[in-house]
Amino acid sequence: MRYRHLSTAALALGVVVLTDVLRVFLPSVITIFGQAATTPAELLGAFALGWFVLALAFPPLVRRLGARPVTLAAAVALGGARLALTAAPGGRTQLWLATAGLLAGLLWLAGTAATIGRPVPGLALGIALGAVGHAVLGTYDLVWRGGPVGWAGSVALVAVFLAATAGPARPAEPGGARAWLLAGPALLLTGLVALSPAVAATAASYWRGPGGGLSWPPEPGDVATLPAWAVGIFLLAALGRPPRGRWRLAGPLALVAGAVLFATGDPGLLGPAVVLTAAGTGACLALAGGAPTVVAPPAAAGPPSATVPPSAAASPAVGAPAAPSPGRDPGRASRPGLAAVLGMLLFAVAAVGYYAAYDLGYPNAAVPVAMAALVAAVALGGPRRATSAPPRRWVPGIAAAGGLVVLAATGLPAGVPVPSRPGTPPAAVRVVAYNIRMGYGLDGRFDPDGLARVVARERPDVVVLGEVDRGWLLNGGHDTLALLAARLRMPYVFAPAADPLWGDAVLSRFPVAAARSERLAPAGAPTGAQALGVTVDVGGGARLAVVATHLQPPPGREPVAQARAVAGFALRYAAGLPLVVAGDLNTEPGAPGYAEFTRVGLVDALAAARPLPTSPADEPREQIDHVLVSAGVRPAGPVAPRSTASDHLPVAVTLALP
């Protein structure tokens, strides 16, 4: 039994390490290989998918060299790449280290699949452990943090993983190919929605928002409760004994229903989607893991036995290929490794296909639904009698422990202080507008602390943010807005643009009196655009209307239609109040798109500092980030402080209200 426990622990820890590497590899493809959106989306997808296709050569390599030595070598390479990424290399070094770690992780997975015939406990525990750690760290993972805390946690994780992998080898137990095939799809569905703390926190933020599809900071209990339920339900479903008869359909149906709710893009349905997808993914893993393990036939003499005791099994020597069990051909023994790699290829195809839609412009709602249907079909295609579930006494304890850890997590970015209304209005309001590129700097590192420092130096009263990511798996699953709001100690109002997890936000140290968002007609950029109007109460009966937007022009053209729509919305929303329109407008002063704002009487608040280029951040040439104000608002001190915390520079200006 100790071999089974050790191999389960090694698999679970390896899944955590591989997930950490994926959370660096995927955004590095976008921010480093993508070169700030200048690389065609087709080339990005080919680069990302190519490495997963290359891994199809790994199962034959495992069969030729032997699972044990390959698994050990791949584990060392995976752990080394994971630690090297903690050193914060950034740039192309980071990209290639993450790529090497990905290949090592896929090779480790193929080798592990050749020896573990019942992978569901290890896979489920690894997925849940990764989600719990992500939640406890407030979605700001150790791999990005560095420093004493980041290094201590990273070294401990890798050391325990390698120790478990190097432990006594268990007898070869190939099998469970269908469960291994679902490893990649399960990682996708849990990272996309089911066990993503950022998605759950965003769902909770919509519960307490001002309505109309807007959100603002939830209560701390809301942030922790939903992930805790999701982790607990997932573990109960995955590690418990799956039901029989017609009840076998419950889990697959729940999974498909959760994926459908997520695909609708309705912010109010995010919470139910999280719970249903968590329950369904766990249940489908349990059903797929029910395949009986292939074992050697019992000896002719002696009592019959379904398994061979570890002490009676001859462990293969390190460096020698594992001999196939009697009665089993080597090709059949290699199927679990091939299934594991194919599953990860499915992960990559679905992830790239889903998120590439925001660049290429095709509907992507079918992607999570199709993946859920595939998982359900594979799970239901197995035997009706499950044999892979651990003893029942494990299940409630593990599920409860996972949920309690999340509930007790203090790292989740919540509890932003409620602003107080000043007795008299301030003499001036400091406004900062910043396109934050999902929290990634020019070096490709995720650094919310660096972003917060840049903004905080301007001592802002109101902050307008663009390209706000609140849980996209492609970008590492971070709730960038909650992380920044907690560091700046400013509540926010968030408006979705592309989907409920991507859009624009306004942060304010003054109370928010009202908010409204209006979708803009698409103009060639599928990430979508909207105009968010927020009314802030600056005290003494005075109010200021702030409109945040990020215009998306057609390729090679000006965003004239969207600019006209935003200008009209802003004037209607302000209804005579002092007005600020800010954000990445993707148009320069004097251009046709920009003229739509000045045509309605808005004034360039940054004019005194022009030329004031803001993009790209390292060598700014374009003046595309703007602050415009209504007549009577007097701007002063406009700046664009230099920083590489994003691919844009922020712009800041002090506004004296009439």
XYZ file of C-alpha atoms in Angstrom:
658
model
C 0.000 0.000 0.000
C 2.867 2.409 0.675
C 3.853 2.246 -2.995
C 0.376 3.269 -4.057
C 0.292 6.184 -1.633
C 3.759 7.339 -2.699
C 2.975 7.174 -6.402
C -0.294 9.029 -5.836
C 1.550 11.758 -3.940
C 4.225 11.996 -6.656
C 1.558 12.299 -9.349
C -0.365 14.949 -7.397
C 2.734 17.046 -6.728
C 3.873 16.679 -10.318
C 0.532 17.997 -11.538
C 1.010 21.051 -9.299
C 4.515 21.697 -10.674
C 3.359 21.194 -14.268
C 0.438 23.566 -13.686
C 2.860 26.207 -12.388
C 4.915 25.860 -15.571
C 1.791 26.117 -17.740
C 0.850 29.345 -15.938
C 4.139 30.778 -17.184
C 4.301 29.155 -20.618
C 0.863 30.230 -21.860
C 1.160 33.970 -21.070
C 4.795 33.964 -22.234
C 3.621 32.892 -25.680
C 1.377 35.972 -25.767
C 3.566 38.594 -24.122
C 7.057 37.510 -25.218
C 6.724 35.490 -28.414
C 3.723 37.661 -29.328
C 5.780 40.857 -29.021
C 2.984 43.093 -27.757
C 0.316 41.922 -30.209
C 2.497 42.382 -33.301
C 2.774 38.645 -34.056
C -0.103 37.072 -36.033
C -2.452 34.992 -33.905
C -2.009 32.037 -36.263
C 1.737 32.009 -35.635
C 1.195 32.232 -31.875
C -1.121 29.236 -31.999
C 1.272 27.214 -34.139
C 4.139 27.941 -31.737
C 2.112 26.894 -28.692
C 0.631 23.760 -30.262
C 3.878 22.613 -31.843
C 5.419 21.591 -28.540
C 2.396 19.492 -27.583
C 2.492 17.782 -30.978
C 6.212 17.120 -30.500
C 5.385 15.321 -27.249
C 3.596 12.585 -29.235
C 7.078 11.111 -29.720
C 7.500 10.640 -25.973
C 5.504 7.406 -25.393
C 7.685 5.397 -27.822
C 10.740 6.898 -26.130
C 9.441 5.758 -22.750
C 8.825 2.253 -24.095
C 12.322 2.074 -25.548
C 14.290 3.468 -22.578
C 12.085 2.301 -19.729
C 9.536 4.238 -17.705
C 11.549 4.468 -14.490
C 14.699 6.237 -15.773
C 12.731 8.476 -18.126
C 10.327 9.522 -15.392
C 13.143 10.328 -12.962
C 15.109 12.343 -15.518
C 12.016 14.220 -16.685
C 11.026 14.997 -13.092
C 14.457 16.502 -12.404
C 14.230 18.605 -15.575
C 10.688 19.714 -14.721
C 11.666 20.687 -11.184
C 14.779 22.489 -12.412
C 12.801 24.508 -14.946
C 10.244 25.393 -12.295
C 12.951 26.729 -9.972
C 14.702 28.574 -12.782
C 11.456 30.401 -13.580
C 11.284 31.621 -9.987
C 14.550 33.451 -10.617
C 12.477 35.984 -12.628
C 14.514 35.864 -15.826
C 11.891 37.541 -18.020
C 12.208 37.957 -21.770
C 13.137 35.142 -24.116
C 15.004 33.324 -21.363
C 11.703 32.970 -19.524
C 9.947 31.786 -22.686
C 12.484 29.068 -23.426
C 12.732 27.949 -19.806
C 8.953 27.606 -19.689
C 9.021 25.693 -22.975
C 11.700 23.338 -21.645
C 9.675 22.864 -18.472
C 6.571 22.085 -20.521
C 8.377 19.426 -22.574
C 9.882 17.917 -19.423
C 6.437 17.885 -17.821
C 4.876 16.121 -20.795
C 7.676 13.549 -20.810
C 7.232 13.033 -17.062
C 3.509 12.568 -17.596
C 4.084 9.956 -20.318
C 6.514 8.065 -18.100
C 4.245 8.221 -15.080
C 1.293 6.967 -17.126
C 3.298 3.865 -18.044
C 3.486 2.778 -14.403
C 0.295 4.028 -12.723
C -2.849 2.270 -13.838
C -5.227 4.088 -11.517
C -4.327 7.766 -11.876
C -7.581 9.420 -10.804
C -6.689 9.940 -7.110
C -3.358 11.541 -7.992
C -4.786 13.635 -10.810
C -7.724 14.846 -8.738
C -5.604 15.656 -5.694
C -3.034 17.445 -7.860
C -5.637 19.576 -9.609
C -7.293 20.439 -6.296
C -3.983 21.149 -4.555
C -2.955 23.481 -7.365
C -6.267 25.333 -7.114
C -6.047 25.638 -3.323
C -2.500 26.996 -3.511
C -3.559 29.446 -6.211
C -6.411 30.641 -3.972
C -4.328 30.904 -0.806
C -1.776 33.009 -2.686
C -4.491 35.314 -3.960
C -3.830 34.101 -7.555
C -0.329 35.645 -7.355
C 1.660 32.414 -7.516
C 5.043 31.639 -5.969
C 6.607 31.216 -9.406
C 6.064 34.944 -10.033
C 6.750 36.282 -6.548
C 10.409 35.449 -6.084
C 11.963 36.798 -2.901
C 12.310 34.710 0.276
C 8.682 33.563 0.293
C 8.635 32.620 -3.374
C 11.938 30.768 -3.200
C 11.167 28.941 0.038
C 7.822 27.708 -1.219
C 9.164 26.791 -4.659
C 12.154 24.862 -3.310
C 9.952 22.988 -0.826
C 7.437 22.046 -3.526
C 10.079 20.802 -5.960
C 12.025 18.961 -3.253
C 8.986 17.046 -2.014
C 7.966 16.245 -5.590
C 11.399 14.862 -6.454
C 11.604 12.912 -3.202
C 8.246 11.269 -3.874
C 9.209 10.503 -7.471
C 12.535 8.967 -6.455
C 10.918 6.757 -3.814
C 10.731 2.979 -4.077
C 9.372 1.948 -7.460
C 5.996 0.253 -7.424
C 5.317 -2.736 -9.652
C 4.473 -1.806 -13.228
C 0.735 -1.214 -13.449
C -0.103 0.148 -16.899
C -3.772 0.723 -17.543
C -6.396 3.384 -17.091
C -5.749 4.870 -20.534
C -9.162 6.531 -20.591
C -8.516 8.276 -17.274
C -5.136 9.453 -18.549
C -6.804 10.778 -21.687
C -8.962 13.020 -19.481
C -6.004 14.532 -17.615
C -5.574 17.366 -20.119
C -9.295 18.139 -20.567
C -9.731 18.114 -16.783
C -6.887 20.633 -16.427
C -8.569 22.802 -19.044
C -12.070 22.741 -17.548
C -10.873 23.261 -13.978
C -8.499 26.058 -15.011
C -11.009 27.691 -17.315
C -13.883 27.772 -14.844
C -14.419 24.986 -12.286
C -11.519 25.452 -9.847
C -10.262 28.897 -10.838
C -10.238 31.136 -7.740
C -10.152 34.217 -9.960
C -13.271 33.131 -11.851
C -15.025 32.349 -8.577
C -14.034 35.710 -7.071
C -15.227 37.511 -10.186
C -18.532 35.633 -10.033
C -18.935 36.727 -6.416
C -18.154 40.329 -7.369
C -21.113 40.375 -9.749
C -23.411 39.334 -6.910
C -22.788 42.625 -5.105
C -22.347 44.894 -8.102
C -24.623 47.771 -9.037
C -26.437 45.625 -11.590
C -26.489 45.847 -15.351
C -23.617 43.348 -15.663
C -21.221 45.442 -13.538
C -19.298 44.310 -10.484
C -17.470 45.710 -7.504
C -15.514 44.170 -4.618
C -17.385 41.331 -2.904
C -17.336 40.609 0.784
C -14.367 38.455 1.890
C -16.699 35.582 2.761
C -18.126 35.559 -0.750
C -14.649 35.317 -2.263
C -13.624 32.309 -0.175
C -16.906 30.390 -0.006
C -17.419 29.672 -3.693
C -13.894 28.268 -4.298
C -14.223 26.197 -1.128
C -17.468 24.663 -2.326
C -15.964 24.014 -5.745
C -12.863 22.259 -4.360
C -14.861 20.175 -1.891
C -17.456 19.090 -4.443
C -14.782 18.269 -7.018
C -12.867 16.050 -4.587
C -15.997 14.320 -3.323
C -17.061 13.537 -6.869
C -13.631 12.450 -8.088
C -12.549 10.349 -5.101
C -15.880 8.854 -4.117
C -17.353 5.768 -5.679
C -19.315 6.807 -8.764
C -23.022 5.953 -8.803
C -24.455 3.121 -10.818
C -27.375 2.801 -13.145
C -29.068 5.918 -14.374
C -27.321 8.026 -11.740
C -24.115 7.614 -13.761
C -25.511 10.299 -16.047
C -25.692 12.913 -13.274
C -22.033 13.914 -13.343
C -21.645 14.150 -17.139
C -24.908 16.090 -17.410
C -23.768 18.493 -14.685
C -20.483 19.025 -16.533
C -22.156 19.828 -19.841
C -24.683 22.089 -18.104
C -21.906 23.999 -16.338
C -19.995 24.443 -19.588
C -23.142 25.724 -21.293
C -23.726 28.257 -18.509
C -20.128 29.429 -18.787
C -20.374 29.684 -22.567
C -23.387 31.997 -22.391
C -21.111 34.794 -21.170
C -23.751 35.908 -18.654
C -21.960 37.275 -15.545
C -24.835 36.167 -13.330
C -24.358 32.535 -14.372
C -20.654 32.324 -13.531
C -21.293 31.071 -9.998
C -23.561 28.157 -10.997
C -21.165 27.344 -13.837
C -18.282 27.007 -11.353
C -20.160 24.601 -9.087
C -21.682 22.454 -11.833
C -18.443 22.167 -13.771
C -16.508 21.252 -10.628
C -18.981 18.502 -9.732
C -19.187 17.218 -13.292
C -15.442 17.158 -13.932
C -14.819 15.243 -10.720
C -17.593 12.766 -11.444
C -16.341 12.126 -14.973
C -12.824 11.471 -13.689
C -14.252 8.920 -11.252
C -16.233 7.213 -14.015
C -13.244 7.103 -16.367
C -11.029 5.759 -13.600
C -13.244 2.749 -13.151
C -11.362 0.689 -15.712
C -9.914 -2.402 -14.071
C -6.161 -2.543 -13.784
C -4.359 -4.949 -16.095
C -2.309 -7.365 -13.983
C -0.305 -10.463 -14.591
C -2.266 -13.708 -14.361
C -2.061 -15.446 -10.986
C 0.389 -18.239 -10.433
C -0.818 -21.751 -11.115
C -0.270 -22.818 -7.538
C -1.426 -21.145 -4.390
C -4.524 -19.096 -3.614
C -5.810 -16.834 -6.372
C -4.902 -13.186 -6.066
C -6.040 -10.109 -7.996
C -2.818 -8.267 -7.366
C 0.835 -9.025 -6.903
C 2.252 -7.891 -3.531
C 4.971 -5.262 -3.859
C 7.449 -7.491 -2.084
C 6.929 -10.211 -4.662
C 7.393 -7.937 -7.661
C 10.809 -7.468 -9.117
C 11.452 -3.777 -9.645
C 13.192 -3.002 -12.943
C 16.730 -1.772 -12.627
C 17.293 1.910 -13.204
C 18.354 2.440 -16.803
C 16.839 -0.802 -18.082
C 13.591 -0.961 -20.024
C 10.671 -2.286 -18.038
C 9.788 -5.801 -19.070
C 6.201 -6.255 -20.149
C 3.953 -8.338 -17.920
C 3.143 -11.854 -19.118
C 0.341 -11.930 -21.607
C 0.523 -8.212 -22.414
C 2.101 -6.798 -25.578
C 4.369 -3.711 -25.305
C 2.157 -1.716 -27.656
C -0.798 -2.091 -25.309
C 1.384 -1.160 -22.345
C 2.322 2.128 -24.014
C -1.269 3.223 -24.533
C -1.618 5.084 -21.195
C 1.396 7.271 -22.025
C 0.018 8.046 -25.457
C -3.384 8.772 -23.926
C -1.834 11.188 -21.417
C 0.020 13.094 -24.145
C -3.046 13.149 -26.395
C -5.047 14.529 -23.478
C -2.579 17.370 -23.043
C -2.731 18.021 -26.789
C -6.506 18.336 -26.396
C -5.848 20.821 -23.597
C -3.635 22.913 -25.879
C -5.941 22.762 -28.902
C -8.975 23.778 -26.842
C -7.141 26.558 -24.977
C -5.647 28.032 -28.139
C -8.913 27.605 -30.031
C -10.934 29.277 -27.293
C -8.735 32.316 -26.735
C -7.606 32.811 -30.354
C -11.214 33.713 -31.091
C -10.624 37.044 -29.334
C -8.066 37.887 -32.017
C -9.456 36.120 -35.073
C -13.130 36.821 -34.547
C -14.948 33.497 -34.717
C -17.493 32.293 -32.112
C -15.798 30.382 -29.296
C -18.725 29.474 -27.032
C -18.784 25.957 -28.461
C -15.225 25.164 -27.323
C -15.854 24.558 -23.581
C -19.152 22.838 -24.378
C -17.492 20.516 -26.892
C -14.703 19.712 -24.439
C -17.233 18.958 -21.710
C -19.203 16.726 -24.076
C -16.018 14.869 -25.014
C -15.132 14.309 -21.362
C -18.676 13.105 -20.642
C -18.591 10.686 -23.581
C -15.232 9.220 -22.566
C -16.383 8.872 -18.955
C -19.647 7.140 -19.865
C -17.917 4.825 -22.310
C -16.176 2.946 -19.530
C -17.158 -0.047 -17.444
C -20.170 0.265 -15.221
C -18.329 -0.995 -12.166
C -15.760 1.363 -10.692
C -12.622 -0.061 -9.130
C -10.345 2.955 -8.771
C -11.995 4.823 -5.919
C -9.985 4.957 -2.689
C -11.541 3.800 0.564
C -14.548 5.886 1.490
C -12.978 7.083 4.723
C -10.493 9.196 2.749
C -13.010 11.085 0.748
C -14.889 13.331 3.222
C -11.702 14.235 5.044
C -9.807 15.190 1.906
C -12.735 17.169 0.502
C -13.381 18.970 3.775
C -9.696 19.750 4.253
C -9.458 21.245 0.772
C -12.514 23.389 1.327
C -11.426 24.549 4.782
C -8.008 25.561 3.509
C -9.634 27.807 0.939
C -12.058 29.210 3.498
C -9.188 29.978 5.839
C -7.097 31.560 3.102
C -6.075 35.087 3.941
C -4.143 35.704 0.727
C -7.229 36.244 -1.396
C -7.401 39.892 -2.434
C -10.565 41.008 -0.658
C -11.688 43.392 2.013
C -10.906 46.618 0.140
C -11.889 49.496 2.457
C -15.118 51.345 1.762
C -14.351 54.968 0.802
C -15.694 57.774 2.946
C -17.491 60.805 1.553
C -15.524 64.040 2.198
C -17.385 66.787 4.019
C -16.312 69.336 1.424
C -15.273 68.634 -2.158
C -11.517 68.609 -2.788
C -9.919 71.449 -4.679
C -8.781 69.029 -7.391
C -8.991 65.360 -8.375
C -5.968 63.395 -9.601
C -6.841 60.967 -12.440
C -4.646 58.169 -13.783
C -5.453 56.148 -16.936
C -3.467 52.973 -17.593
C -3.628 50.082 -20.056
C -2.205 47.356 -17.816
C -1.856 44.478 -20.354
C -3.303 41.868 -17.980
C -0.638 42.711 -15.384
C 2.361 41.676 -17.517
C 5.347 43.940 -18.001
C 7.419 44.292 -21.158
C 9.702 41.540 -19.852
C 6.775 39.124 -19.761
C 6.671 38.881 -15.968
C 3.414 39.082 -14.042
C 4.027 41.883 -11.548
C 1.012 43.458 -9.835
C 3.326 45.026 -7.258
C 5.185 46.902 -9.993
C 1.937 48.117 -11.527
C 0.639 49.265 -8.164
C 3.845 51.196 -7.430
C 3.624 53.049 -10.742
C 0.028 54.085 -10.071
C 0.528 54.860 -6.379
C 3.385 57.278 -7.109
C 0.856 59.583 -8.770
C -1.315 59.631 -5.609
C -4.518 59.156 -7.631
C -8.091 59.763 -6.573
C -9.543 58.002 -9.623
C -7.863 55.286 -11.702
C -9.079 54.120 -15.126
C -7.773 50.694 -16.189
C -7.873 48.961 -19.572
C -7.061 45.380 -20.621
C -8.147 44.101 -17.226
C -8.002 40.298 -16.942
C -9.929 38.603 -14.133
C -9.161 34.924 -14.627
C -8.325 33.980 -18.204
C -6.505 30.641 -18.138
C -4.393 31.819 -21.085
C -2.943 34.579 -18.893
C -2.330 32.429 -15.838
C -5.731 32.668 -14.152
C -4.997 35.826 -12.137
C -7.579 38.304 -10.869
C -5.439 41.288 -11.790
C -8.090 43.811 -10.802
C -8.556 42.458 -7.287
C -4.783 42.323 -6.791
C -4.351 45.966 -7.832
C -7.394 47.187 -5.893
C -6.076 45.551 -2.714
C -2.619 47.097 -3.160
C -4.007 50.549 -3.931
C -6.718 50.190 -1.254
C -9.317 51.486 -3.684
C -12.658 49.838 -4.516
C -13.502 49.277 -8.151
C -16.318 49.047 -10.648
C -15.657 46.545 -13.427
C -17.416 46.324 -16.795
C -16.935 43.307 -19.074
C -16.004 43.840 -22.699
C -14.855 40.579 -24.307
C -16.543 38.334 -21.731
C -17.306 38.480 -17.971
C -13.584 38.139 -17.180
C -12.065 40.763 -19.492
C -12.836 44.458 -19.693
C -12.263 47.883 -18.142
C -12.455 49.227 -14.610
C -12.630 52.422 -12.598
C -11.107 52.604 -9.111
C -11.981 55.491 -6.823
C -11.166 56.654 -3.322
C -14.537 58.448 -3.363
C -17.866 56.645 -3.007
C -19.509 55.478 -6.222
C -22.985 56.951 -6.585
C -23.988 55.249 -9.844
C -22.559 53.195 -12.699
C -23.639 52.037 -16.139
C -22.024 50.317 -19.100
C -22.844 50.305 -22.796
C -21.521 47.786 -25.287
C -19.902 49.199 -28.414
C -20.525 47.734 -31.836
C -17.646 45.489 -32.932
C -15.331 47.141 -35.404
C -12.901 44.379 -36.301
C -11.311 43.582 -32.913
C -13.070 40.583 -31.351
C -11.902 41.387 -27.816
C -14.898 43.693 -27.697
C -15.266 47.191 -26.357
C -17.578 49.023 -24.021
C -18.024 52.389 -22.333
C -18.217 52.352 -18.519
C -19.741 55.357 -16.849
C -19.130 55.819 -13.112
C -20.406 58.705 -10.988
C -18.225 59.449 -7.972
C -19.390 61.521 -5.015
C -16.524 63.859 -4.147
C -18.373 65.393 -1.202
C -20.354 68.507 -0.468
C -22.964 67.526 -3.029
C -20.419 67.609 -5.872
C -20.162 64.711 -8.297
C -17.877 63.777 -11.157
C -18.786 61.539 -14.123
C -15.957 59.262 -15.272
C -16.185 57.260 -18.511
C -13.643 54.485 -19.096
C -13.170 52.805 -22.447
C -10.689 50.958 -24.630
C -11.438 51.488 -28.305
C -10.762 48.629 -30.716
C -10.223 49.945 -34.250
C -10.531 47.893 -37.434
C -7.122 46.728 -38.701
C -5.244 49.664 -40.195
C -8.128 52.094 -39.684
C -9.383 54.599 -37.149
C -11.984 53.753 -34.447
C -14.322 56.452 -35.717
C -17.620 54.641 -35.127
C -16.699 53.525 -31.602
C -15.324 56.964 -30.717
C -18.560 58.564 -31.853
C -20.558 56.075 -29.763
C -18.437 56.681 -26.638
C -18.654 60.461 -27.008
C -22.423 60.272 -27.277
C -22.724 57.892 -24.335
C -20.459 60.076 -22.187
C -22.514 63.210 -22.765
C -25.783 61.410 -22.063
C -24.396 59.743 -18.969
C -22.874 62.908 -17.476
C -26.102 64.872 -18.018
C -24.391 68.144 -17.174
C -21.981 66.870 -14.494
C -18.260 67.541 -14.882
C -17.051 64.790 -17.202
C -13.828 62.824 -17.697
C -13.321 60.366 -20.574
C -10.134 58.325 -20.279
C -8.468 55.202 -21.560
C -6.570 53.662 -24.442
C -8.389 55.208 -27.421
C -6.082 53.760 -30.089
C -6.098 57.082 -31.914
C -3.733 60.043 -31.877
C -4.499 63.753 -31.447
C -5.873 65.192 -34.654
C -6.797 61.796 -36.126
C -10.398 61.161 -37.274
C -11.217 58.986 -34.265
C -9.873 61.538 -31.826
C -11.810 64.298 -33.581
C -15.087 62.633 -32.596
C -14.410 63.601 -28.969
C -13.342 67.179 -29.604
C -16.274 67.631 -31.982
C -18.721 67.281 -29.055
C -16.819 69.814 -26.946
C -14.455 67.606 -24.938
C -11.034 69.114 -24.219
C -7.641 67.401 -24.259
C -6.514 67.392 -20.608
C -2.983 66.390 -21.618
C -2.494 69.105 -24.249
C -0.066 71.146 -22.134
C 2.426 68.259 -22.146
C 2.092 67.271 -25.787
C 3.787 65.543 -27.431
C 3.196 62.842 -24.821
C 3.705 59.452 -26.473
C 2.530 56.467 -24.434
C 3.169 53.356 -26.567
C 5.235 51.224 -26.672
C 6.447 51.727 -23.130
C 10.163 51.202 -23.789
C 10.322 53.522 -26.828
C 7.044 55.462 -26.865
C 6.115 56.829 -30.273
C 2.299 56.933 -30.328
C -0.001 59.152 -28.274
C -2.935 56.761 -27.921
C -3.743 56.957 -24.182
C -5.852 60.007 -23.348
C -7.777 61.977 -20.766
C -10.459 64.333 -22.091
C -12.653 66.599 -19.982
C -15.743 68.727 -20.372
C -15.628 72.504 -20.511
C -15.053 74.095 -17.129
C -12.768 71.331 -15.818
C -9.245 72.787 -15.578
C -6.367 70.297 -16.069
C -2.898 70.730 -14.573
C 0.306 68.733 -14.282
C -0.200 66.160 -17.057
C 2.520 63.480 -17.155
C 3.216 60.059 -18.634
C 5.639 58.525 -16.104
C 8.156 56.121 -17.618
C 7.711 52.486 -16.675
C 7.868 49.047 -18.285
C 5.293 47.497 -15.949
C 3.003 47.332 -19.007
C 3.438 47.836 -22.736
C 1.792 51.268 -22.345
C 2.745 54.239 -20.192
C 0.162 55.531 -17.753
C -1.082 59.097 -18.082
C -1.928 61.248 -15.060
C -3.431 64.710 -14.687
C -4.886 66.860 -11.896
C -8.382 68.211 -12.576
C -9.882 71.230 -10.848
C -13.656 70.865 -10.879
C -15.939 73.795 -11.624
